Amino acid sequence: GESVGLHLPTLSVQEGDNSIINCAYSNSASDYFIWYKQESGKGPQFIIDIRSNMDKRQGQRVTVLLNKTVKHLSLQIAATQPGDSAVYFCAENPLRPSISSGSARQLTFGSGTQLTVLP
Amino acid sequence: DGGITQSPKYLFRKEGQNVTLSCEQNLNHDAMYWYRQDPGQGLRLIYYSQIVNDFQKGDIAEGYSVSREKKESFPLTVTSAQKNPTAFYLCASSTPHRANSNQPQHFGDGTRLSIL
């Protein structure tokens, strides 16, 4: 079946270094991708999103890259800080004709990568 | 501040008991969603609602029920038919889907349900 997966379940980086979190997706029909950050005991927090007609989008200290050829998504965090320690999820929105005329989007989530920032 | 409020934060269920998890949003979003998260895993969709008085089953709807009588509220009932209810439950909402536009889902801080 379709799946959204991550290459590494854990990632440790030194404070101040750049972090790269990767995500592979298998549904070539997906047109929208989102990165979320989830801290312990809290709900996922939106970080950045990208549509399939783009290959790069930048936010504050974060950049998302989309490579549709190999179905790969990455999140780059510049100058990683202790507050960046969390689980990061990618989510994709495969086109589903059953709800294409409605207001809701169904997202498929990956299992997450635990980012740990070392002092 | 606008946001999504889930209550209670922790909930315990006895054998054979139904419990209801609350989700309220003041973001004026049409669409609302319920997800289940198990340890070390991603989110799985239980139910979603595109508009008041409408809701659809997600990938793991068995043993759950919902209602959408008001735009702001989307309560989830975990019934006794759900044999493995222990999980972290997350509610989300989003603006109406529009072609070629971005509408990320925004989440509450979850309810952790455990079995006594």
Tab-separated table of C-alpha atoms in Angstrom:
chain	number	residue	atom	x	y	z
A	1	GLY	CA	0.000	0.000	0.000
A	2	GLU	CA	0.943	3.684	-0.035
A	3	SER	CA	3.228	4.852	2.721
A	4	VAL	CA	5.166	7.818	3.926
A	5	GLY	CA	8.346	6.828	5.643
A	6	LEU	CA	11.480	8.285	7.109
A	7	HIS	CA	15.013	7.100	6.483
A	8	LEU	CA	16.184	7.454	10.091
A	9	PRO	CA	14.142	7.128	13.264
A	10	THR	CA	16.612	9.235	15.316
A	11	LEU	CA	18.983	12.089	14.578
A	12	SER	CA	21.452	13.763	16.940
A	13	VAL	CA	23.144	17.048	16.072
A	14	GLN	CA	25.382	19.505	17.857
A	15	GLU	CA	23.853	22.800	18.850
A	16	GLY	CA	24.551	25.344	16.134
A	17	ASP	CA	24.906	22.779	13.364
A	18	ASN	CA	22.415	22.353	10.560
A	19	SER	CA	19.949	19.441	10.672
A	20	ILE	CA	18.525	17.539	7.753
A	21	ILE	CA	15.527	15.274	8.242
A	22	ASN	CA	14.498	13.100	5.339
A	23	CYS	CA	11.216	11.606	4.240
A	24	ALA	CA	10.373	9.204	1.414
A	25	TYR	CA	6.910	8.997	-0.041
A	26	SER	CA	5.487	6.523	-2.498
A	27	ASN	CA	2.302	8.155	-3.785
A	28	SER	CA	3.232	10.055	-6.934
A	29	ALA	CA	-0.280	11.592	-6.952
A	30	SER	CA	0.358	13.577	-3.764
A	31	ASP	CA	0.190	17.308	-4.424
A	32	TYR	CA	0.853	18.797	-0.995
A	33	PHE	CA	3.339	18.060	1.764
A	34	ILE	CA	3.662	19.335	5.320
A	35	TRP	CA	6.289	19.134	8.031
A	36	TYR	CA	5.183	19.074	11.665
A	37	LYS	CA	7.115	19.284	14.928
A	38	GLN	CA	5.794	17.426	17.956
A	39	GLU	CA	7.119	17.973	21.458
A	40	SER	CA	6.493	15.438	24.173
A	41	GLY	CA	2.894	15.401	25.378
A	42	LYS	CA	1.766	17.997	22.856
A	43	GLY	CA	0.048	18.059	19.505
A	44	PRO	CA	1.927	18.459	16.220
A	45	GLN	CA	2.880	22.022	15.374
A	46	PHE	CA	2.902	23.174	11.751
A	47	ILE	CA	6.391	24.111	10.526
A	48	ILE	CA	6.275	24.520	6.767
A	49	ASP	CA	4.473	23.163	3.727
A	50	ILE	CA	5.104	22.851	0.022
A	51	ARG	CA	3.020	22.118	-3.039
A	52	SER	CA	4.120	19.699	-5.729
A	53	ASN	CA	4.627	22.516	-8.268
A	54	MET	CA	7.579	23.759	-6.196
A	55	ASP	CA	10.900	22.124	-5.320
A	56	LYS	CA	12.003	24.425	-2.520
A	57	ARG	CA	10.394	26.641	0.058
A	58	GLN	CA	12.035	28.622	2.841
A	59	GLY	CA	10.779	29.742	6.193
A	60	GLN	CA	12.453	31.137	9.255
A	61	ARG	CA	15.517	28.894	9.798
A	62	VAL	CA	13.793	26.060	7.929
A	63	THR	CA	13.831	24.956	4.317
A	64	VAL	CA	11.811	22.186	2.712
A	65	LEU	CA	13.086	20.499	-0.428
A	66	LEU	CA	10.926	18.339	-2.658
A	67	ASN	CA	12.371	15.950	-5.225
A	68	LYS	CA	9.456	14.469	-7.140
A	69	THR	CA	11.725	12.381	-9.354
A	70	VAL	CA	12.773	10.179	-6.449
A	71	LYS	CA	9.751	10.951	-4.233
A	72	HIS	CA	11.851	12.498	-1.498
A	73	LEU	CA	11.138	15.311	0.918
A	74	SER	CA	13.594	16.891	3.343
A	75	LEU	CA	13.491	19.435	6.122
A	76	GLN	CA	16.593	21.504	6.781
A	77	ILE	CA	16.932	23.368	10.056
A	78	ALA	CA	19.680	25.990	10.189
A	79	ALA	CA	21.678	26.636	13.349
A	80	THR	CA	19.854	23.974	15.343
A	81	GLN	CA	18.906	25.043	18.860
A	82	PRO	CA	17.997	23.023	21.983
A	83	GLY	CA	14.367	24.054	21.497
A	84	ASP	CA	14.369	22.212	18.179
A	85	SER	CA	14.576	18.857	19.969
A	86	ALA	CA	11.344	17.062	19.126
A	87	VAL	CA	9.833	14.474	16.816
A	88	TYR	CA	9.415	15.677	13.248
A	89	PHE	CA	6.732	14.250	10.969
A	90	CYS	CA	6.233	14.623	7.287
A	91	ALA	CA	2.716	14.313	5.901
A	92	GLU	CA	1.485	13.985	2.367
A	93	ASN	CA	-1.885	14.665	0.844
A	94	PRO	CA	-2.610	12.062	-1.797
A	95	LEU	CA	-5.396	13.069	-4.138
A	96	ARG	CA	-8.515	11.122	-3.175
A	97	PRO	CA	-11.434	11.614	-5.584
A	98	SER	CA	-13.970	10.684	-2.884
A	99	ILE	CA	-13.347	13.940	-1.051
A	100	SER	CA	-11.885	16.102	-3.795
A	101	SER	CA	-15.039	18.205	-3.845
A	102	GLY	CA	-15.225	18.678	-0.088
A	103	SER	CA	-13.472	20.876	2.404
A	104	ALA	CA	-11.314	18.262	4.125
A	105	ARG	CA	-7.867	16.985	3.272
A	106	GLN	CA	-6.791	13.510	4.287
A	107	LEU	CA	-3.144	13.454	5.257
A	108	THR	CA	-0.903	10.404	5.446
A	109	PHE	CA	1.739	10.735	8.159
A	110	GLY	CA	5.156	9.188	8.437
A	111	SER	CA	6.276	7.553	11.682
A	112	GLY	CA	8.504	10.474	12.666
A	113	THR	CA	12.173	11.247	13.366
A	114	GLN	CA	13.352	12.075	16.862
A	115	LEU	CA	15.761	15.027	16.678
A	116	THR	CA	18.054	15.481	19.672
A	117	VAL	CA	20.209	18.591	19.946
A	118	LEU	CA	23.427	18.014	21.868
A	119	PRO	CA	25.030	20.829	23.889
B	1	ASP	CA	-6.045	33.523	21.067
B	2	GLY	CA	-7.495	31.327	18.363
B	3	GLY	CA	-6.840	27.660	18.619
B	4	ILE	CA	-8.024	24.138	19.257
B	5	THR	CA	-8.856	22.995	22.780
B	6	GLN	CA	-9.001	19.343	23.705
B	7	SER	CA	-10.253	18.099	27.052
B	8	PRO	CA	-9.571	16.377	29.273
B	9	LYS	CA	-5.809	16.065	28.976
B	10	TYR	CA	-5.895	12.639	30.638
B	11	LEU	CA	-8.800	10.206	30.660
B	12	PHE	CA	-9.289	6.751	32.096
B	13	ARG	CA	-11.791	4.215	30.850
B	14	LYS	CA	-13.222	1.264	32.698
B	15	GLU	CA	-14.083	-2.006	31.029
B	16	GLY	CA	-17.300	-1.764	28.989
B	17	GLN	CA	-17.510	1.993	29.339
B	18	ASN	CA	-17.950	4.609	26.633
B	19	VAL	CA	-15.975	7.812	27.008
B	20	THR	CA	-16.202	11.073	25.101
B	21	LEU	CA	-13.286	13.316	24.202
B	22	SER	CA	-13.987	16.977	23.610
B	23	CYS	CA	-12.589	19.115	20.793
B	24	GLU	CA	-13.456	22.771	20.365
B	25	GLN	CA	-12.001	25.252	17.862
B	26	ASN	CA	-12.435	29.000	17.481
B	27	LEU	CA	-10.575	29.267	14.202
B	28	ASN	CA	-13.764	29.293	12.132
B	29	HIS	CA	-12.538	26.199	10.289
B	30	ASP	CA	-15.006	24.095	8.359
B	31	ALA	CA	-13.075	20.828	8.438
B	32	MET	CA	-12.227	18.906	11.597
B	33	TYR	CA	-10.408	15.628	12.158
B	34	TRP	CA	-9.662	13.016	14.807
B	35	TYR	CA	-6.412	11.063	14.831
B	36	ARG	CA	-5.021	8.333	16.999
B	37	GLN	CA	-1.313	8.172	17.825
B	38	ASP	CA	0.362	5.108	19.329
B	39	PRO	CA	3.857	5.235	20.857
B	40	GLY	CA	6.597	5.707	18.292
B	41	GLN	CA	4.137	5.871	15.436
B	42	GLY	CA	2.582	8.395	13.140
B	43	LEU	CA	-0.998	9.588	13.198
B	44	ARG	CA	-3.881	7.515	11.899
B	45	LEU	CA	-7.173	9.093	10.864
B	46	ILE	CA	-10.276	7.988	12.764
B	47	TYR	CA	-12.994	10.334	11.479
B	48	TYR	CA	-13.217	13.646	9.698
B	49	SER	CA	-15.926	16.208	9.076
B	50	GLN	CA	-16.072	18.635	6.191
B	51	ILE	CA	-19.020	20.639	7.424
B	52	VAL	CA	-21.635	20.739	10.158
B	53	ASN	CA	-23.872	17.656	10.300
B	54	ASP	CA	-21.520	15.722	8.049
B	55	PHE	CA	-18.730	13.286	8.932
B	56	GLN	CA	-16.878	10.453	7.241
B	57	LYS	CA	-14.959	7.419	8.433
B	58	GLY	CA	-11.217	7.497	8.250
B	59	ASP	CA	-8.827	4.568	8.193
B	60	ILE	CA	-9.553	3.202	11.694
B	61	ALA	CA	-13.152	4.177	12.536
B	62	GLU	CA	-14.240	0.878	14.108
B	63	GLY	CA	-15.119	1.288	17.779
B	64	TYR	CA	-15.432	5.083	17.543
B	65	SER	CA	-18.271	7.510	16.886
B	66	VAL	CA	-18.473	11.261	16.316
B	67	SER	CA	-20.991	14.056	15.901
B	68	ARG	CA	-20.769	17.508	14.340
B	69	GLU	CA	-23.760	19.519	15.537
B	70	LYS	CA	-21.837	22.776	15.715
B	71	LYS	CA	-19.040	24.179	13.588
B	72	GLU	CA	-16.854	24.713	16.637
B	73	SER	CA	-17.223	21.260	18.154
B	74	PHE	CA	-16.330	17.717	17.053
B	75	PRO	CA	-16.543	15.284	20.010
B	76	LEU	CA	-15.202	11.751	19.711
B	77	THR	CA	-16.725	8.841	21.614
B	78	VAL	CA	-14.568	5.804	22.254
B	79	THR	CA	-17.024	2.958	22.638
B	80	SER	CA	-16.676	-0.352	24.454
B	81	ALA	CA	-16.331	-1.948	21.025
B	82	GLN	CA	-12.850	-0.433	20.732
B	83	LYS	CA	-10.783	-3.197	22.310
B	84	ASN	CA	-7.463	-1.370	22.341
B	85	PRO	CA	-8.329	2.235	23.155
B	86	THR	CA	-5.135	3.183	24.995
B	87	ALA	CA	-3.542	5.899	22.859
B	88	PHE	CA	-2.972	9.617	22.412
B	89	TYR	CA	-5.917	11.211	20.603
B	90	LEU	CA	-5.428	14.334	18.543
B	91	CYS	CA	-8.023	16.666	17.079
B	92	ALA	CA	-7.259	18.958	14.154
B	93	SER	CA	-8.998	21.500	11.978
B	94	SER	CA	-8.361	23.226	8.672
B	95	THR	CA	-9.788	25.833	6.358
B	96	PRO	CA	-11.844	24.601	3.410
B	97	HIS	CA	-9.940	22.819	0.710
B	98	ARG	CA	-9.236	24.934	-2.343
B	99	ALA	CA	-7.446	23.673	-5.410
B	100	ASN	CA	-3.832	24.819	-5.656
B	101	SER	CA	-3.805	26.409	-2.213
B	102	ASN	CA	-2.275	25.391	1.084
B	103	GLN	CA	-4.434	24.458	4.044
B	104	PRO	CA	-2.376	22.774	6.757
B	105	GLN	CA	-4.197	21.077	9.573
B	106	HIS	CA	-3.782	22.670	12.988
B	107	PHE	CA	-3.771	20.434	16.046
B	108	GLY	CA	-4.854	20.543	19.648
B	109	ASP	CA	-2.622	19.256	22.447
B	110	GLY	CA	-4.318	15.896	22.663
B	111	THR	CA	-6.039	13.644	25.170
B	112	ARG	CA	-4.239	10.626	26.561
B	113	LEU	CA	-6.656	7.761	27.145
B	114	SER	CA	-5.759	4.834	29.366
B	115	ILE	CA	-7.582	1.718	30.529
B	116	LEU	CA	-8.172	1.065	34.226
